[in-house]
XYZ file of C-alpha atoms in Angstrom:
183
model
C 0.000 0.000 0.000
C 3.167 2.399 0.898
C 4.598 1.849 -2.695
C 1.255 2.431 -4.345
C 0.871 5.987 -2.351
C 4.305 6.719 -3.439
C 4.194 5.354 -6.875
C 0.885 7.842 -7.310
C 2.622 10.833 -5.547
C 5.717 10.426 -7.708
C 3.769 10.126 -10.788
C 2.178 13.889 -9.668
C 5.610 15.279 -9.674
C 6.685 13.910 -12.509
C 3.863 15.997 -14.083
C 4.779 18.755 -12.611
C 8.486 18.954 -14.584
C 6.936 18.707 -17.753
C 7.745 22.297 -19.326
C 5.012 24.890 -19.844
C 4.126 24.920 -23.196
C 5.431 27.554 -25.554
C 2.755 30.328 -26.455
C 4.631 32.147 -28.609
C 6.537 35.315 -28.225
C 5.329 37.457 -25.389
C 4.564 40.939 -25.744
C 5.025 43.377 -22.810
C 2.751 46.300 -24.256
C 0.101 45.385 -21.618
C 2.499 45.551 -18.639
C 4.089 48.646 -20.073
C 1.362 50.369 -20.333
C -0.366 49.665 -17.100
C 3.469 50.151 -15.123
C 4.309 53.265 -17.283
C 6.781 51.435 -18.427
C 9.667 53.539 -20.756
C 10.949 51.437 -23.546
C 14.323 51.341 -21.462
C 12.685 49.424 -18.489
C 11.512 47.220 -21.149
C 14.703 46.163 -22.429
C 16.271 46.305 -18.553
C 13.698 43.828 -17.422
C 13.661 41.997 -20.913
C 17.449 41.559 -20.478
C 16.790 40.504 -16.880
C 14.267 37.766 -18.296
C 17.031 36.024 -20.536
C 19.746 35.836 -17.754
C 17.227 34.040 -15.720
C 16.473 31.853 -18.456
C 19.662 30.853 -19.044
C 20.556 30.448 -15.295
C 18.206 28.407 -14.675
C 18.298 26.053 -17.734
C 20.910 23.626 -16.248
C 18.400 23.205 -13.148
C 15.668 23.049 -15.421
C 17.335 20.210 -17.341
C 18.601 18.465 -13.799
C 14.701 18.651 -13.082
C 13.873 17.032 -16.412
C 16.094 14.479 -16.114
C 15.256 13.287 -12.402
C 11.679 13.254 -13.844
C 12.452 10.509 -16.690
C 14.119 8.542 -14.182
C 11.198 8.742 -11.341
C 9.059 8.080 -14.042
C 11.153 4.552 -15.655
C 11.743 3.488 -11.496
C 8.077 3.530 -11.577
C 7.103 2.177 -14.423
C 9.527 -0.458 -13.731
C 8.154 -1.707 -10.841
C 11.717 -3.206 -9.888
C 12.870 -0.081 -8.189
C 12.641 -0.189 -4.266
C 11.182 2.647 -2.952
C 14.482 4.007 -1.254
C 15.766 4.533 -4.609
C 12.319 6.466 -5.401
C 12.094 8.536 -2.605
C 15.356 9.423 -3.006
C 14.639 10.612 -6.498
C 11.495 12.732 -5.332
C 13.832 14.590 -2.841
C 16.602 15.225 -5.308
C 13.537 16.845 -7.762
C 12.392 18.803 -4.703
C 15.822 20.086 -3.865
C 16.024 20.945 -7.539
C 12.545 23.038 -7.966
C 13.999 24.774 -4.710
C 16.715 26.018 -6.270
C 14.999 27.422 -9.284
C 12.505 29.087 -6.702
C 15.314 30.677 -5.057
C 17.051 32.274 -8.474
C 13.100 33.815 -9.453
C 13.504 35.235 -5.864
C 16.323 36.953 -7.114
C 15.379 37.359 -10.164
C 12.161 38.837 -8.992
C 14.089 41.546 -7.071
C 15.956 42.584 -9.783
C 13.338 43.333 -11.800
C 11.490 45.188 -9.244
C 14.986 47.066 -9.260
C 14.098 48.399 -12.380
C 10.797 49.759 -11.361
C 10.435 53.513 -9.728
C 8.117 53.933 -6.606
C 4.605 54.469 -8.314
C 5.658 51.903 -10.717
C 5.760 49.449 -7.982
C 2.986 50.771 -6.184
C 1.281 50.016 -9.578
C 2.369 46.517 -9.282
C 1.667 46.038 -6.015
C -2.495 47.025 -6.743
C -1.380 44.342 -10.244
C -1.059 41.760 -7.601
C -3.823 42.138 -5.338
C -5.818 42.092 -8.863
C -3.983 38.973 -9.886
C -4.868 37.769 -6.359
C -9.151 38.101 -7.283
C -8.282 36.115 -10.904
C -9.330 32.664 -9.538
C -12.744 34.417 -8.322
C -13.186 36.351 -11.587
C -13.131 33.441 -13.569
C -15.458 31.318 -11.333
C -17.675 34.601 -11.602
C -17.717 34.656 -15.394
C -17.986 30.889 -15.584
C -21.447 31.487 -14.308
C -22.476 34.438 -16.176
C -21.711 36.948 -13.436
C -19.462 38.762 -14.995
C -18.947 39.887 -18.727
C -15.763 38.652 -20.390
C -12.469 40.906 -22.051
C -13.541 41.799 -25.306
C -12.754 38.755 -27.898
C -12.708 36.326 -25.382
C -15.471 34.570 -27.237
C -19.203 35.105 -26.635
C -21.800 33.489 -24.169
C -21.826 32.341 -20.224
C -21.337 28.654 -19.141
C -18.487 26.040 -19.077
C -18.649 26.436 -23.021
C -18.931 29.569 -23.642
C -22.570 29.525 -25.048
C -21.457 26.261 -27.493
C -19.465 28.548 -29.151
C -15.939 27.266 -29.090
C -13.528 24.993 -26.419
C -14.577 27.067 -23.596
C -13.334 25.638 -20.304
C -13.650 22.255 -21.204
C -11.700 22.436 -24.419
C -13.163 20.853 -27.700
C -13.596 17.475 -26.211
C -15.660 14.772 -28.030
C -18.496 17.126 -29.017
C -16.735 20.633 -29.767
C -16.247 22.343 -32.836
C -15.390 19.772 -35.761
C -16.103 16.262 -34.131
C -18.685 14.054 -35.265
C -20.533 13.459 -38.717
C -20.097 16.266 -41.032
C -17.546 18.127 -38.762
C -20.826 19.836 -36.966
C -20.262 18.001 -33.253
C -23.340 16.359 -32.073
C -25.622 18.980 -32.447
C -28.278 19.135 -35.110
């Protein structure tokens, strides 16, 4: 029963080193515009961005790699579950690290930022804070949606694309004649 528990949490943070997936490149004009950012903070913090990137690939890689190998012991089902803890507290140790070097990272960025700037970001957080409320609120209709978010209330957005649930079985495009289920 121990190894099952452990097998199960290991598979959770094996999921959990999988990259985020790439979205493209990322502009700043929303941030610069509700900072006040001048196109010089912009590059500053932009420049800031790809040292941490690059600092923390070799952890990011260590984290990877742990990962595939908590993932085979497991899989295995050979591997004692020394072996498997062991790897769970090296990944641990690992996503430690990389949380330290954003804390730094973090501060130098703020660095960058003059006092109402940072005031600004501050009232950016406590809004950021509300997000998981605001999106529970517009799930159920309470609130209107950013303009072009797509049109309707619900889990699917009216039936009128992925919505929360994402295309699934019956979205946009499945079934007979590319129509989904409905008639």
């Amino acid at each position: 029963m121990r190894t099952l528990i452990l097998a199960m949490s290991l598979c959770a943070f094996t999921l959990m080193a999988q990259p985020p997936a790439d979205r493209g490149p990322r502009t700043p004009e929303a941030l610069k515009t509700a900072l006040n950012l001048t196109d010089q903070q912009v590059t500053q913090m932009q420049e800031i961005q790809r040292q941490r990137f690059e600092a923390s690939r070799d952890l990011r890689q260590q984290v990877q790699a742990k990962a595939k190998e908590l993932r085979e012991a497991v899989q295995s089902g050979g591997s004692n579950a020394t072996a498997i803890g062991q790897l769970v507290l090296d990944t641990q140790a690992l996503r430690k690290q990389i949380q330290e070097q954003d804390v730094r990272f973090r501060d130098q960025l703020q660095a960058v930022l003059d006092a109402e700037q940072k005031q600004k970001l501050a009232e950016l957080q406590a809004a950021a804070d509300l997000m998981p409320a605001v999106g529970q609120a517009r799930m159920f209709g309470l609130l209107e949606r950013p303009e072009g978010a797509g049109e309707g209330i619900g889990f699917r957005g009216g039936r009128r694309g992925p919505g929360m649930m994402g295309p699934g079985p019956a979205g946009p495009g499945a079934g007979p004649l590319g129509r989904g289920f409905r008639r």
